[in-house]
PDB file of C-alpha atoms in Angstrom:
ATOM      1  CA  HIS G 499      -4.638  28.863 -17.362  1.00 86.00           C
ATOM      2  CA  ARG G 500      -6.419  25.512 -17.776  1.00 88.00           C
ATOM      3  CA  LEU G 501      -4.853  24.751 -21.104  1.00 91.00           C
ATOM      4  CA  ALA G 502      -1.390  25.355 -19.927  1.00 95.00           C
ATOM      5  CA  LEU G 503      -1.701  23.136 -17.101  1.00 95.00           C
ATOM      6  CA  LEU G 504      -3.351  20.463 -19.437  1.00 94.00           C
ATOM      7  CA  ASN G 505      -0.175  20.577 -21.589  1.00 95.00           C
ATOM      8  CA  PHE G 506       2.065  20.382 -18.643  1.00 96.00           C
ATOM      9  CA  ALA G 507       0.146  17.464 -17.171  1.00 95.00           C
ATOM     10  CA  LEU G 508       0.473  15.605 -20.611  1.00 95.00           C
ATOM     11  CA  SER G 509       4.206  16.567 -20.841  1.00 95.00           C
ATOM     12  CA  ASN G 510       4.671  14.788 -17.461  1.00 93.00           C
ATOM     13  CA  GLN G 511       2.342  12.074 -18.463  1.00 92.00           C
ATOM     14  CA  CYS G 512       3.507  11.239 -21.921  1.00 93.00           C
ATOM     15  CA  ILE G 513       7.199  12.248 -21.980  1.00 93.00           C
ATOM     16  CA  HIS G 514       8.653  12.276 -18.417  1.00 94.00           C
ATOM     17  CA  SER G 515       6.412   9.422 -17.000  1.00 89.00           C
ATOM     18  CA  ASN G 516       6.091  11.833 -13.798  1.00 91.00           C
ATOM     19  CA  PHE G 517       2.524  10.443 -13.076  1.00 88.00           C
ATOM     20  CA  GLU G 518       2.242  12.118  -9.526  1.00 85.00           C
ATOM     21  CA  LEU G 519       3.137  15.333 -10.855  1.00 93.00           C
ATOM     22  CA  ALA G 520       0.854  14.686 -13.886  1.00 93.00           C
ATOM     23  CA  ASP G 521      -2.089  13.819 -11.391  1.00 89.00           C
ATOM     24  CA  ARG G 522      -1.640  17.189  -9.430  1.00 91.00           C
ATOM     25  CA  LEU G 523      -1.775  19.339 -12.591  1.00 95.00           C
ATOM     26  CA  TYR G 524      -4.822  17.707 -14.060  1.00 94.00           C
ATOM     27  CA  ARG G 525      -6.677  18.423 -10.790  1.00 91.00           C
ATOM     28  CA  MET G 526      -5.343  21.897 -10.781  1.00 95.00           C
ATOM     29  CA  ALA G 527      -6.790  22.429 -14.086  1.00 96.00           C
ATOM     30  CA  LEU G 528      -9.943  20.773 -13.062  1.00 94.00           C
ATOM     31  CA  ARG G 529     -10.380  23.324 -10.075  1.00 93.00           C
ATOM     32  CA  LYS G 530      -9.986  26.174 -12.776  1.00 93.00           C
ATOM     33  CA  ALA G 531     -12.111  24.567 -15.298  1.00 94.00           C
ATOM     34  CA  PRO G 532     -14.572  21.528 -13.767  1.00 94.00           C
ATOM     35  CA  ASN G 533     -16.647  21.799 -16.669  1.00 95.00           C
ATOM     36  CA  ASP G 534     -13.823  21.749 -19.389  1.00 95.00           C
ATOM     37  CA  LYS G 535     -14.662  18.526 -21.365  1.00 95.00           C
ATOM     38  CA  LEU G 536     -11.055  18.477 -22.787  1.00 95.00           C
ATOM     39  CA  VAL G 537      -9.302  18.565 -19.358  1.00 95.00           C
ATOM     40  CA  ASN G 538     -12.068  16.249 -18.015  1.00 93.00           C
ATOM     41  CA  LYS G 539     -11.648  13.608 -20.918  1.00 95.00           C
ATOM     42  CA  ASN G 540      -7.703  13.682 -20.631  1.00 95.00           C
ATOM     43  CA  TYR G 541      -7.666  13.123 -16.703  1.00 92.00           C
ATOM     44  CA  GLN G 542     -10.374  10.282 -17.228  1.00 87.00           C
ATOM     45  CA  ASP G 543      -8.060   8.501 -19.868  1.00 91.00           C
ATOM     46  CA  PHE G 544      -5.018   8.965 -17.781  1.00 90.00           C
ATOM     47  CA  LEU G 545      -6.514   7.567 -14.642  1.00 84.00           C
ATOM     48  CA  GLU G 546      -7.843   4.571 -16.829  1.00 83.00           C
ATOM     49  CA  GLN G 547      -4.461   4.002 -18.083  1.00 87.00           C
ATOM     50  CA  GLN G 548      -2.987   3.914 -14.600  1.00 82.00           C
ATOM     51  CA  LEU G 549      -4.887   0.721 -13.689  1.00 80.00           C
ATOM     52  CA  PRO G 550      -3.755  -2.717 -14.101  1.00 81.00           C
ATOM     53  CA  GLY G 551      -3.423  -3.501 -17.830  1.00 81.00           C
ATOM     54  CA  GLY G 552      -3.228   0.174 -18.610  1.00 84.00           C
ATOM     55  CA  ILE G 553      -0.211   1.534 -20.294  1.00 87.00           C
ATOM     56  CA  TYR G 554       0.661   3.751 -17.294  1.00 84.00           C
ATOM     57  CA  PHE G 555       0.578   0.817 -14.928  1.00 83.00           C
ATOM     58  CA  ARG G 556       2.997   0.712 -12.207  1.00 81.00           C
ATOM     59  CA  GLU G 557       2.939  -2.158  -9.666  1.00 78.00           C
ATOM     60  CA  HIS G 558       3.939   0.073  -6.934  1.00 80.00           C
ATOM     61  CA  ILE G 559       1.382   2.933  -7.595  1.00 81.00           C
ATOM     62  CA  GLY G 560      -2.137   2.697  -6.850  1.00 86.00           C
ATOM     63  CA  PRO G 561      -5.094   5.080  -6.857  1.00 87.00           C
ATOM     64  CA  ASN G 562      -4.634   8.733  -6.336  1.00 81.00           C
ATOM     65  CA  GLY G 563      -5.053  10.492  -2.914  1.00 83.00           C
ATOM     66  CA  THR G 564      -8.699  11.683  -3.783  1.00 84.00           C
ATOM     67  CA  VAL G 565      -9.527   7.898  -4.335  1.00 88.00           C
ATOM     68  CA  GLU G 566      -7.962   6.859  -1.317  1.00 92.00           C
ATOM     69  CA  GLN G 567      -9.484   9.352   0.922  1.00 93.00           C
ATOM     70  CA  ARG G 568     -13.122   8.622  -0.484  1.00 93.00           C
ATOM     71  CA  SER G 569     -12.574   4.875   0.160  1.00 96.00           C
ATOM     72  CA  ASP G 570     -13.441   2.513   3.264  1.00 96.00           C
ATOM     73  CA  VAL G 571     -11.103   0.259   4.799  1.00 97.00           C
ATOM     74  CA  HIS G 572     -12.317  -3.159   3.652  1.00 96.00           C
ATOM     75  CA  GLU G 573      -9.961  -5.597   5.299  1.00 96.00           C
ATOM     76  CA  VAL G 574      -7.367  -5.616   8.001  1.00 95.00           C
ATOM     77  CA  LYS G 575      -5.296  -8.709   9.180  1.00 93.00           C
ATOM     78  CA  PRO G 576      -2.701  -8.278  12.104  1.00 87.00           C
ATOM     79  CA  GLU G 577       0.063  -9.920  10.032  1.00 88.00           C
ATOM     80  CA  TRP G 578      -0.159  -7.295   7.342  1.00 92.00           C
ATOM     81  CA  GLY G 579       1.201  -4.688   9.699  1.00 90.00           C
ATOM     82  CA  GLU G 580       0.685  -1.185   8.249  1.00 95.00           C
ATOM     83  CA  TRP G 581      -0.913  -2.320   5.236  1.00 97.00           C
ATOM     84  CA  VAL G 582      -5.067  -2.598   4.518  1.00 97.00           C
ATOM     85  CA  VAL G 583      -7.199  -3.374   1.932  1.00 97.00           C
ATOM     86  CA  LYS G 584      -9.409  -0.161   1.084  1.00 97.00           C
ATOM     87  CA  PHE G 585     -12.633  -0.282  -1.112  1.00 97.00           C
ATOM     88  CA  ASP G 586     -13.675   2.466  -3.452  1.00 95.00           C
ATOM     89  CA  LYS G 587     -17.494   2.754  -3.642  1.00 93.00           C
ATOM     90  CA  GLU G 588     -17.378   4.874  -6.476  1.00 90.00           C
ATOM     91  CA  ALA G 589     -14.960   3.061  -8.723  1.00 87.00           C
ATOM     92  CA  ARG G 590     -16.228   3.094 -12.222  1.00 80.00           C
ATOM     93  CA  ASP G 591     -15.032  -0.471 -12.846  1.00 81.00           C
ATOM     94  CA  ALA G 592     -15.469  -2.753  -9.881  1.00 86.00           C
ATOM     95  CA  ARG G 593     -12.578  -4.768 -10.867  1.00 82.00           C
ATOM     96  CA  PHE G 594     -10.612  -1.905  -9.521  1.00 85.00           C
ATOM     97  CA  ALA G 595     -12.538  -1.064  -6.308  1.00 92.00           C
ATOM     98  CA  LYS G 596      -9.958  -2.840  -3.950  1.00 94.00           C
ATOM     99  CA  PHE G 597      -6.549  -1.518  -3.501  1.00 94.00           C
ATOM    100  CA  TRP G 598      -3.564  -1.930  -0.946  1.00 96.00           C
ATOM    101  CA  PHE G 599      -2.957   1.057   1.468  1.00 96.00           C
ATOM    102  CA  ASN G 600       0.086   1.815   3.838  1.00 95.00           C
ATOM    103  CA  THR G 601      -1.208   3.678   6.962  1.00 95.00           C
ATOM    104  CA  LEU G 602       2.330   4.627   7.833  1.00 94.00           C
ATOM    105  CA  THR G 603       3.421   6.344   4.217  1.00 93.00           C
ATOM    106  CA  ASN G 604      -0.284   6.870   3.134  1.00 93.00           C
ATOM    107  CA  LYS G 605       1.017   5.407  -0.210  1.00 93.00           C
ATOM    108  CA  THR G 606      -1.445   3.049  -2.393  1.00 93.00           C
ATOM    109  CA  ARG G 607      -0.811   0.233  -4.712  1.00 92.00           C
ATOM    110  CA  TRP G 608      -2.835  -2.033  -6.854  1.00 90.00           C
ATOM    111  CA  VAL G 609      -0.928  -5.017  -6.202  1.00 90.00           C
ATOM    112  CA  GLU G 610      -0.104  -6.959  -3.010  1.00 93.00           C
ATOM    113  CA  PRO G 611       2.863  -5.387  -1.089  1.00 94.00           C
ATOM    114  CA  GLU G 612       6.022  -7.393  -1.055  1.00 92.00           C
ATOM    115  CA  TRP G 613       5.942  -9.236   2.355  1.00 92.00           C
ATOM    116  CA  ASP G 614       9.803  -9.834   2.708  1.00 89.00           C
ATOM    117  CA  ALA G 615      10.126  -6.067   2.364  1.00 91.00           C
ATOM    118  CA  VAL G 616       7.450  -5.423   4.706  1.00 92.00           C
ATOM    119  CA  TRP G 617       8.805  -7.825   7.322  1.00 89.00           C
ATOM    120  CA  ARG G 618      12.483  -6.545   6.623  1.00 89.00           C
ATOM    121  CA  ASN G 619      11.138  -2.887   7.405  1.00 91.00           C
ATOM    122  CA  ARG G 620       9.192  -3.882  10.374  1.00 92.00           C
ATOM    123  CA  VAL G 621      11.951  -5.541  12.236  1.00 92.00           C
ATOM    124  CA  LYS G 622      14.248  -2.826  11.368  1.00 94.00           C
ATOM    125  CA  ARG G 623      11.929  -0.147  12.770  1.00 94.00           C
ATOM    126  CA  SER G 624      11.418  -2.171  15.901  1.00 95.00           C
ATOM    127  CA  VAL G 625      12.907  -2.719  19.323  1.00 96.00           C
ATOM    128  CA  GLU G 626      13.945  -6.131  20.596  1.00 95.00           C
ATOM    129  CA  ILE G 627      12.631  -6.623  23.727  1.00 95.00           C
ATOM    130  CA  ARG G 628      14.015 -10.318  24.620  1.00 95.00           C
ATOM    131  CA  GLN G 629      14.958 -13.476  23.577  1.00 93.00           C
ATOM    132  CA  LEU G 630      12.960 -16.476  24.391  1.00 89.00           C
ATOM    133  CA  GLY G 631      14.534 -19.665  23.240  1.00 90.00           C
ATOM    134  CA  ASN G 632      14.236 -19.553  19.371  1.00 90.00           C
ATOM    135  CA  PHE G 633      12.118 -16.525  19.434  1.00 92.00           C
ATOM    136  CA  LYS G 634      12.646 -12.974  19.657  1.00 93.00           C
ATOM    137  CA  GLU G 635      10.137 -10.547  20.991  1.00 94.00           C
ATOM    138  CA  TRP G 636       9.931  -7.161  19.278  1.00 94.00           C
ATOM    139  CA  TYR G 637       7.860  -3.691  19.754  1.00 96.00           C
ATOM    140  CA  ASP G 638       7.020  -2.002  16.841  1.00 95.00           C
ATOM    141  CA  GLU G 639       6.249   1.710  18.188  1.00 94.00           C
ATOM    142  CA  LYS G 640       4.683   2.978  15.174  1.00 94.00           C
ATOM    143  CA  LEU G 641       1.859   0.181  15.254  1.00 93.00           C
ATOM    144  CA  ASP G 642       2.092   0.192  18.811  1.00 93.00           C
ATOM    145  CA  LEU G 643       2.509  -3.852  18.478  1.00 90.00           C
ATOM    146  CA  THR G 644       4.516  -6.442  19.986  1.00 92.00           C
ATOM    147  CA  PHE G 645       5.283  -9.370  17.585  1.00 90.00           C
ATOM    148  CA  TYR G 646       7.521 -12.613  17.874  1.00 89.00           C
ATOM    149  CA  GLN G 647      10.155 -13.828  15.466  1.00 88.00           C
ATOM    150  CA  ASP G 648      11.080 -17.667  15.046  1.00 87.00           C
ATOM    151  CA  ILE G 649      14.897 -16.936  14.580  1.00 84.00           C
ATOM    152  CA  GLU G 650      15.563 -20.623  13.682  1.00 83.00           C
ATOM    153  CA  PHE G 651      12.892 -20.663  10.882  1.00 76.00           C
ATOM    154  CA  GLN G 652      14.035 -17.097   9.694  1.00 69.00           C
ATOM    155  CA  MET G 653      17.700 -18.462   9.187  1.00 73.00           C
ATOM    156  CA  ASN G 654      16.532 -21.719   7.672  1.00 74.00           C
ATOM    157  CA  LYS G 655      14.003 -20.194   5.640  1.00 67.00           C
ATOM    158  CA  LYS G 656      13.911 -20.699   2.057  1.00 50.00           C
ATOM    159  CA  GLY G 657      10.792 -18.954   0.763  1.00 49.00           C
ATOM    160  CA  GLY G 658       7.110 -19.385   1.660  1.00 44.00           C
ATOM    161  CA  ASP G 659       4.863 -17.382   3.717  1.00 45.00           C
ATOM    162  CA  VAL G 660       7.025 -14.616   5.222  1.00 42.00           C
ATOM    163  CA  PHE G 661       4.486 -14.140   8.219  1.00 45.00           C
ATOM    164  CA  GLY G 662       4.838 -17.995   8.988  1.00 44.00           C
ATOM    165  CA  ASP G 663       7.449 -16.883  11.509  1.00 45.00           C
ATOM    166  CA  THR G 664       5.499 -14.313  13.261  1.00 46.00           C
ATOM    167  CA  PHE G 665       3.001 -13.966  15.996  1.00 44.00           C
ATOM    168  CA  ASP G 666       1.043 -10.899  16.736  1.00 46.00           C
ATOM    169  CA  GLU G 667      -0.136 -10.301  20.092  1.00 45.00           C
ATOM    170  CA  GLY G 668      -4.117 -11.484  20.123  1.00 41.00           C
ATOM    171  CA  ASN G 669      -3.497 -14.147  17.416  1.00 39.00           C
ATOM    172  CA  ASP G 670      -5.726 -16.889  18.091  1.00 37.00           C
ATOM    173  CA  ASP G 671      -4.531 -19.519  15.690  1.00 36.00           C
ATOM    174  CA  GLU G 672      -2.857 -22.332  17.755  1.00 32.00           C
ATOM    175  CA  GLU G 673      -0.982 -23.618  14.611  1.00 33.00           C
ATOM    176  CA  GLU G 674       0.906 -20.118  14.529  1.00 34.00           C
ATOM    177  CA  GLY G 675       2.274 -20.467  17.778  1.00 31.00           C
ATOM    178  CA  GLU G 676      -0.254 -19.313  20.341  1.00 29.00           C
ATOM    179  CA  GLU G 677       1.329 -21.131  23.266  1.00 26.00           C
ATOM    180  CA  PHE G 678       4.412 -18.856  22.891  1.00 26.00           C
ATOM    181  CA  LEU G 679       2.533 -15.565  23.349  1.00 30.00           C
ATOM    182  CA  LEU G 680       3.181 -13.799  26.739  1.00 26.00           C
TER     183      LEU G 680
END
């Protein structure tokens, strides 16, 4: 019944802070009663409050799967690895049309990823091919990508651009170390 699903969604939203389950329950209620004003209004309020500045906003949570699926890839950079910026052409507010999407995990988020964690995960899942002086050559099977790591820079790093020490295959920025590509 639509009202039982609505109540369960509200319980997960307001009491348990289980936003993923609340979202699924709202969508189930809408499938049963797509024109129900009460269900639609509560779901729209819920979605709006998950946006930056809303009471249910969480940095690591972005728009739901429906929004992600209808959105187009807006920007891709090799140094972002599995992350891309997507654009929702149907967003009700232009400020929230762009969001980050992880192509490996299918997770979305409103704020930029934590690049240090992205780098650590990328190295962790990759296979070291060889060492060339101060550089290690890695192969990331999931991204089908060869990249390079400046070991000396990594050991002395005190902050800054986490990808300043990597060189993705095909990068033609000489300052980034093109002369070290094989």
